[in-house]
């Protein structure tokens, strides 16, 4: 069956594009690529639904690049020919990276610019004045540049792509997108790519597409049970912490793991809790700038961390970042004001931030829903971070009694006509880890509200010190920099060393095989039979002398050799 599928070299693509595809190791197109690329090359408008990780980005990027290369054979004038709209900055950077990889052998002919970041419009203007062939950005940033005429599209645009179309409305970009459409030419080719076909996507279809071909390639929005294993375990608040500590510390869950929680504050609470046991994890915080978030994702992808804790918040109010808001207060040494700004829940979170969608987490083996997702779509997009392409993956959800209704909604949506439950029970005997509970409670006592608060402040303070935008300010105001550097030390949480190691007697007999893979080797080394003959002692032979034999004990005699009468 696979042999009958259309191959990349049969699609009439430019040799430089085919070479880049081969360098990326793509031996054959995915289903969405096989169906969408030929239709796009014919000039059709497309509305494509395919699940996360199915290769949607390349499915539109390849025809976009091919059309630009074809156009440049007859038209030499440099201009913006393609606009790609994305809901999040993280996805913007991912799309730019993908296009650069596909144009590695034709980078002079196809240039791409990403304007998703919150840089000043004036700083991005020179990039747009060079008229890159492809512009990637969020609707709000694109509209801002169109309004200032840094970007002009009404005469040159040939292709419009809306990636993750179902998130565009939920991120509040409806008005921006309609305003952007007013700056576009009357005729252009459009692609809408989405994991779900919601009513909002249907509205976008009416707005942007002309007689589109609709591709619905997967009946299920998640991989089948042979590729993705989904489990659920019912446990309350304290048991959630106990369970995740045990699963990670005993290595019952192995490989790169994404842990989703409900809000940013719980991210830090869980991070500090795990650190008590020597389990390093990082937090993907919507309050930090895009560059910092992408740096964390890169570190995770490169293996610096095995565990990343995140939220999938979408209803984020103020697009101004906390680090920028906090800068003036921190630089002036106004600690109280700084803390108040940082502590306000929704303030300072990035409107264009999204973790469960639009972030290229690589080789994720497991997704843990520490807090059960609020909606069915949220569950699909969280779990869709694993079992991507042909790789296997597992998803484990912790479910409290208050989250049972949400579980029922997910089960009903995913099961369809099937009688079986989608989330299989995670067969784990909680009574076997009861001995760990006192350690869990001991760790929780250290993770106070103040500790969480100071952990967040510490991260923001570091962000201020590393900020490129604030370098000029600190050069003009060196005293403010000194005040920030010599601010009082922050102590996120007291680490108790005794919690790092687990005594073997605490580990249930049924789990000892999974505990500390090196311990068996160490035990075997200790149990080796002693070699016959002379066994070397632990003391080193210093200058040929044995310290035990050369040491002279003169009993209770004094210097004159007389016995000590006392």
Coordinates of N, CA and C in Angstrom, one line a residue, residues 269-421:
X269 N 5.0 25.5 42.0 CA 4.8 24.7 43.2 C 5.3 23.2 42.9
X270 N 4.9 22.7 41.8 CA 5.3 21.4 41.4 C 6.8 21.3 41.2
X271 N 7.4 22.3 40.5 CA 8.8 22.3 40.2 C 9.6 22.3 41.6
X272 N 9.2 23.1 42.5 CA 9.9 23.2 43.8 C 9.8 21.9 44.6
X273 N 8.6 21.3 44.5 CA 8.3 20.0 45.1 C 9.3 18.9 44.6
X274 N 9.4 18.8 43.3 CA 10.2 17.8 42.7 C 11.7 18.1 43.0
X275 N 12.1 19.3 43.1 CA 13.5 19.6 43.4 C 13.9 19.2 44.8
X276 N 12.9 19.1 45.7 CA 13.2 18.5 47.0 C 13.8 17.1 47.0
X277 N 13.4 16.4 45.9 CA 13.9 15.0 45.8 C 15.0 14.8 44.8
X278 N 15.6 16.0 44.4 CA 16.6 15.9 43.4 C 16.2 15.6 42.0
X279 N 14.9 15.9 41.6 CA 14.3 15.7 40.3 C 14.3 17.0 39.6
X280 N 15.2 17.3 38.7 CA 15.3 18.6 38.0 C 14.2 18.7 36.9
X281 N 13.5 19.9 36.9 CA 12.4 20.1 36.0 C 12.5 21.6 35.6
X282 N 12.0 22.0 34.5 CA 11.9 23.4 34.1 C 10.4 23.8 33.9
X283 N 10.2 25.1 34.0 CA 8.8 25.6 33.8 C 8.8 26.5 32.6
X284 N 7.8 26.2 31.8 CA 7.5 27.1 30.6 C 6.5 28.1 31.0
X285 N 7.0 29.3 31.3 CA 6.1 30.4 31.9 C 5.7 31.4 30.9
X286 N 4.4 31.6 30.8 CA 3.8 32.5 29.8 C 4.2 34.0 30.2
X287 N 4.7 34.2 31.4 CA 5.0 35.6 31.8 C 6.4 36.0 31.3
X288 N 7.2 35.1 30.8 CA 8.5 35.4 30.3 C 8.5 35.7 28.8
X289 N 9.5 36.4 28.3 CA 9.5 36.7 26.9 C 9.7 35.5 26.0
X290 N 9.4 35.7 24.7 CA 9.4 34.6 23.8 C 10.8 34.0 23.7
X291 N 11.9 34.8 23.7 CA 13.2 34.2 23.6 C 13.5 33.3 24.7
X292 N 13.1 33.6 25.9 CA 13.4 32.8 27.1 C 12.6 31.5 27.0
X293 N 11.3 31.6 26.5 CA 10.5 30.3 26.4 C 11.1 29.4 25.3
X294 N 11.5 30.0 24.2 CA 12.1 29.2 23.1 C 13.4 28.6 23.6
X295 N 14.2 29.3 24.4 CA 15.5 28.7 25.0 C 15.2 27.5 25.8
X296 N 14.1 27.6 26.7 CA 13.7 26.5 27.5 C 13.3 25.3 26.6
X297 N 12.5 25.5 25.6 CA 12.1 24.4 24.7 C 13.3 23.8 24.0
X298 N 14.3 24.6 23.6 CA 15.5 24.1 23.0 C 16.3 23.2 24.0
X299 N 16.4 23.7 25.2 CA 17.1 22.9 26.2 C 16.4 21.6 26.4
X300 N 15.1 21.6 26.5 CA 14.3 20.3 26.7 C 14.6 19.4 25.5
X301 N 14.5 20.0 24.3 CA 14.7 19.1 23.1 C 16.1 18.6 23.0
X302 N 17.1 19.3 23.5 CA 18.5 18.8 23.5 C 18.8 17.9 24.6
X303 N 17.9 17.7 25.6 CA 18.1 16.7 26.6 C 18.7 17.3 27.9
X304 N 18.7 18.6 28.1 CA 19.1 19.2 29.3 C 18.2 18.9 30.5
X305 N 16.9 18.8 30.1 CA 15.8 18.4 31.1 C 15.0 17.3 30.5
X306 N 14.6 16.4 31.4 CA 13.7 15.3 31.0 C 12.3 15.7 31.2
X307 N 12.1 16.7 32.1 CA 10.7 17.0 32.5 C 10.5 18.5 32.3
X308 N 9.4 18.8 31.7 CA 9.0 20.3 31.5 C 7.6 20.4 32.0
X309 N 7.4 21.4 32.8 CA 6.1 21.7 33.4 C 5.4 22.9 32.7
X310 N 4.2 22.8 32.3 CA 3.6 23.9 31.5 C 2.1 24.0 31.8
X311 N 1.6 25.1 31.3 CA 0.1 25.3 31.3 C -0.3 25.4 29.9
X312 N -1.6 25.3 29.6 CA -2.0 25.6 28.2 C -3.1 26.7 28.2
X313 N -2.8 27.7 29.0 CA -3.7 28.8 29.1 C -3.9 29.5 27.8
X314 N -5.2 29.8 27.5 CA -5.5 30.5 26.3 C -6.2 31.9 26.5
X315 N -6.8 32.0 27.7 CA -7.5 33.2 27.9 C -6.6 34.1 28.8
X316 N -5.7 34.7 28.1 CA -4.7 35.5 28.8 C -4.9 37.0 28.5
X317 N -5.1 37.8 29.5 CA -5.6 39.1 29.3 C -4.6 40.1 28.7
X318 N -3.6 40.6 29.4 CA -2.8 41.7 29.0 C -1.6 41.2 28.3
X319 N -1.3 41.6 27.0 CA -0.2 41.1 26.3 C 1.1 41.6 26.7
X320 N 1.2 42.6 27.5 CA 2.5 43.1 28.0 C 3.1 42.1 28.9
X321 N 4.4 41.9 28.7 CA 5.1 40.9 29.5 C 5.5 41.4 30.9
X322 N 5.4 40.5 31.9 CA 5.7 40.9 33.2 C 7.1 41.4 33.4
X323 N 8.1 40.8 32.6 CA 9.5 41.3 32.8 C 9.6 42.7 32.4
X324 N 8.9 43.2 31.3 CA 9.0 44.6 30.9 C 8.3 45.5 32.0
X325 N 7.1 45.0 32.4 CA 6.4 45.8 33.4 C 7.2 46.0 34.7
X326 N 7.9 44.9 35.0 CA 8.6 44.9 36.3 C 9.9 45.7 36.3
X327 N 10.4 46.0 35.0 CA 11.8 46.5 34.9 C 11.9 47.8 35.6
X328 N 11.0 48.8 35.4 CA 11.2 50.1 36.1 C 11.1 50.0 37.6
X329 N 10.2 49.2 38.1 CA 10.1 49.0 39.5 C 11.3 48.4 40.1
X330 N 11.8 47.4 39.5 CA 13.0 46.7 40.0 C 14.2 47.6 39.9
X331 N 14.4 48.3 38.8 CA 15.5 49.1 38.6 C 15.6 50.3 39.6
X332 N 14.4 50.7 40.0 CA 14.3 51.8 41.0 C 14.4 51.3 42.4
X333 N 14.5 50.0 42.5 CA 14.6 49.4 43.9 C 13.3 49.3 44.6
X334 N 12.2 49.4 43.9 CA 10.9 49.4 44.6 C 10.4 48.0 44.7
X335 N 10.9 47.3 45.8 CA 10.6 45.9 45.9 C 9.1 45.6 46.0
X336 N 8.4 46.4 46.8 CA 7.0 46.0 47.1 C 6.2 46.1 45.8
X337 N 6.5 47.2 45.0 CA 5.8 47.3 43.8 C 6.1 46.2 42.8
X338 N 7.3 45.8 42.8 CA 7.8 44.7 41.9 C 7.0 43.4 42.2
X339 N 6.9 43.1 43.5 CA 6.2 41.9 43.9 C 4.8 41.9 43.6
X340 N 4.1 43.1 43.8 CA 2.7 43.2 43.5 C 2.4 42.9 42.0
X341 N 3.3 43.5 41.1 CA 3.1 43.3 39.7 C 3.3 41.8 39.3
X342 N 4.3 41.2 39.9 CA 4.5 39.8 39.6 C 3.5 38.9 40.1
X343 N 2.9 39.2 41.2 CA 1.9 38.3 41.9 C 0.5 38.3 41.3
X344 N 0.2 39.3 40.5 CA -1.2 39.4 40.0 C -1.3 38.3 38.9
X345 N -2.3 37.5 39.1 CA -2.5 36.3 38.3 C -2.5 36.4 36.8
X346 N -3.5 37.1 36.2 CA -3.5 37.2 34.8 C -2.7 38.3 34.2
X347 N -2.2 39.2 35.0 CA -1.5 40.3 34.5 C -0.1 39.9 34.0
X348 N 0.3 40.4 32.9 CA 1.7 40.2 32.4 C 1.8 38.9 31.6
X349 N 0.8 38.1 31.5 CA 0.9 36.9 30.7 C 0.7 37.2 29.2
X350 N 1.4 36.5 28.4 CA 1.5 36.8 27.0 C 0.2 36.2 26.3
X351 N -0.5 37.1 25.7 CA -1.7 36.8 25.0 C -1.4 35.7 23.8
X352 N -0.2 35.9 23.2 CA 0.1 35.0 22.1 C 1.0 33.9 22.5
X353 N 0.6 33.3 23.7 CA 1.4 32.1 24.2 C 0.5 30.9 24.2
X354 N 1.1 29.8 23.7 CA 0.3 28.5 23.7 C 1.3 27.4 23.8
X355 N 1.1 26.5 24.7 CA 2.0 25.4 24.9 C 1.4 24.1 24.4
X356 N 0.2 23.8 24.6 CA -0.4 22.5 24.2 C -0.4 22.5 22.7
X357 N -0.4 23.6 22.0 CA -0.4 23.7 20.6 C 0.7 24.6 20.1
X358 N 1.2 24.3 18.9 CA 2.1 25.2 18.3 C 3.5 25.3 18.8
X359 N 3.9 24.3 19.6 CA 5.3 24.3 20.1 C 5.9 23.0 19.7
X360 N 7.1 23.0 19.1 CA 7.8 21.9 18.6 C 8.6 21.1 19.7
X361 N 7.9 20.4 20.6 CA 8.5 19.6 21.5 C 8.9 18.3 20.8
X362 N 10.2 17.9 20.9 CA 10.7 16.8 20.1 C 10.8 15.5 21.0
X363 N 10.5 14.4 20.4 CA 10.7 13.1 21.0 C 10.1 13.0 22.4
X364 N 8.8 13.5 22.6 CA 8.2 13.4 23.9 C 7.6 12.0 24.0
X365 N 8.0 11.3 25.1 CA 7.6 9.9 25.3 C 6.3 9.9 26.1
X366 N 6.1 10.9 27.0 CA 4.9 10.8 27.9 C 4.4 12.2 28.1
X367 N 3.0 12.2 28.3 CA 2.3 13.5 28.7 C 1.6 13.1 30.0
X368 N 1.8 13.9 31.0 CA 1.1 13.7 32.3 C 0.2 14.9 32.5
X369 N -1.1 14.6 32.6 CA -2.1 15.6 33.0 C -2.2 15.7 34.5
X370 N -1.3 16.5 35.1 CA -1.3 16.6 36.6 C -2.7 17.2 37.0
X371 N -3.1 18.2 36.3 CA -4.5 18.7 36.5 C -5.2 18.3 35.2
X372 N -6.4 17.8 35.3 CA -7.1 17.3 34.1 C -7.5 18.5 33.2
X373 N -7.3 18.5 31.9 CA -7.6 19.6 31.0 C -9.1 20.0 31.1
X374 N -9.3 21.3 31.0 CA -10.7 21.9 31.1 C -11.7 21.5 30.0
X375 N -11.1 21.3 28.8 CA -12.0 21.0 27.6 C -11.5 19.8 26.9
X376 N -12.4 19.2 26.0 CA -12.0 18.1 25.2 C -10.8 18.5 24.2
X377 N -11.0 19.7 23.6 CA -9.9 20.1 22.7 C -8.6 20.3 23.4
X378 N -8.6 20.8 24.6 CA -7.4 20.9 25.4 C -6.8 19.6 25.7
X379 N -7.6 18.6 26.0 CA -7.1 17.2 26.2 C -6.4 16.7 24.9
X380 N -7.1 16.9 23.8 CA -6.5 16.4 22.5 C -5.2 17.0 22.2
X381 N -5.1 18.4 22.4 CA -3.9 19.1 22.0 C -2.8 18.8 23.0
X382 N -3.1 18.6 24.3 CA -2.0 18.2 25.2 C -1.5 16.9 24.9
X383 N -2.4 15.9 24.7 CA -1.9 14.5 24.5 C -1.3 14.4 23.1
X384 N -1.7 15.3 22.2 CA -1.1 15.3 20.9 C 0.4 15.7 20.8
X385 N 0.9 16.0 21.9 CA 2.4 16.4 22.0 C 3.2 15.1 22.0
X386 N 2.6 13.9 22.3 CA 3.4 12.7 22.2 C 2.8 11.8 21.1
X387 N 3.5 10.7 20.8 CA 3.0 9.8 19.7 C 2.9 10.5 18.4
X388 N 3.9 11.3 18.1 CA 3.9 12.1 16.9 C 4.5 11.3 15.8
X389 N 4.1 11.5 14.5 CA 4.5 10.8 13.4 C 4.3 9.3 13.6
X390 N 5.4 8.4 13.6 CA 5.2 7.0 13.8 C 5.7 6.6 15.2
X391 N 6.1 7.5 16.0 CA 6.7 7.2 17.3 C 5.6 6.8 18.3
X392 N 5.8 5.9 19.2 CA 4.9 5.5 20.3 C 4.9 6.6 21.4
X393 N 3.8 6.6 22.2 CA 3.8 7.5 23.3 C 2.7 7.1 24.3
X394 N 2.7 7.7 25.5 CA 1.7 7.4 26.5 C 1.3 8.7 27.2
X395 N 0.0 8.7 27.6 CA -0.6 9.8 28.3 C -1.2 9.3 29.6
X396 N -0.9 9.9 30.7 CA -1.4 9.6 32.0 C -2.1 10.8 32.6
X397 N -3.4 10.6 33.0 CA -4.1 11.7 33.6 C -4.5 11.4 35.0
X398 N -4.2 12.4 35.9 CA -4.6 12.3 37.3 C -6.0 13.0 37.4
X399 N -6.9 12.3 38.0 CA -8.3 12.8 38.0 C -8.8 12.8 39.4
X400 N -9.2 14.0 39.9 CA -9.8 14.2 41.2 C -11.3 14.1 41.1
X401 N -12.0 14.0 42.2 CA -13.4 13.9 42.2 C -14.1 15.1 41.5
X402 N -13.4 16.3 41.6 CA -14.0 17.5 41.0 C -13.8 17.5 39.5
X403 N -13.0 16.6 39.0 CA -12.7 16.6 37.5 C -13.4 15.4 36.8
X404 N -14.2 14.7 37.5 CA -14.8 13.5 36.9 C -15.8 13.9 35.7
X405 N -16.4 15.0 35.9 CA -17.3 15.5 34.8 C -16.6 15.8 33.5
X406 N -15.4 16.4 33.7 CA -14.5 16.7 32.5 C -14.1 15.4 31.9
X407 N -13.7 14.4 32.7 CA -13.3 13.1 32.2 C -14.4 12.5 31.4
X408 N -15.7 12.6 31.8 CA -16.8 12.0 31.1 C -17.0 12.6 29.7
X409 N -16.7 14.0 29.6 CA -16.8 14.7 28.4 C -15.8 14.2 27.4
X410 N -14.5 14.0 27.9 CA -13.4 13.5 27.0 C -13.7 12.1 26.6
X411 N -14.2 11.3 27.5 CA -14.5 9.9 27.1 C -15.6 9.8 26.0
X412 N -16.6 10.6 26.2 CA -17.7 10.6 25.3 C -17.3 11.1 23.9
X413 N -16.4 12.1 23.9 CA -16.0 12.7 22.6 C -15.0 11.8 21.9
X414 N -14.2 11.1 22.6 CA -13.1 10.3 21.9 C -13.6 8.8 21.7
X415 N -14.5 8.3 22.5 CA -15.0 6.9 22.3 C -15.9 6.8 21.1
X416 N -16.7 7.8 20.8 CA -17.7 7.7 19.7 C -18.7 6.6 20.0
X417 N -18.7 5.6 19.0 CA -19.7 4.5 19.2 C -19.1 3.3 20.0
X418 N -17.8 3.4 20.3 CA -17.2 2.3 21.0 C -17.7 2.3 22.5
X419 N -17.8 1.0 22.9 CA -18.3 0.9 24.3 C -17.2 1.0 25.3
X420 N -15.9 0.6 24.8 CA -14.8 0.6 25.7 C -14.4 2.0 26.1
X421 N -13.8 2.1 27.3 CA -13.3 3.4 27.8 C -12.0 3.7 27.1

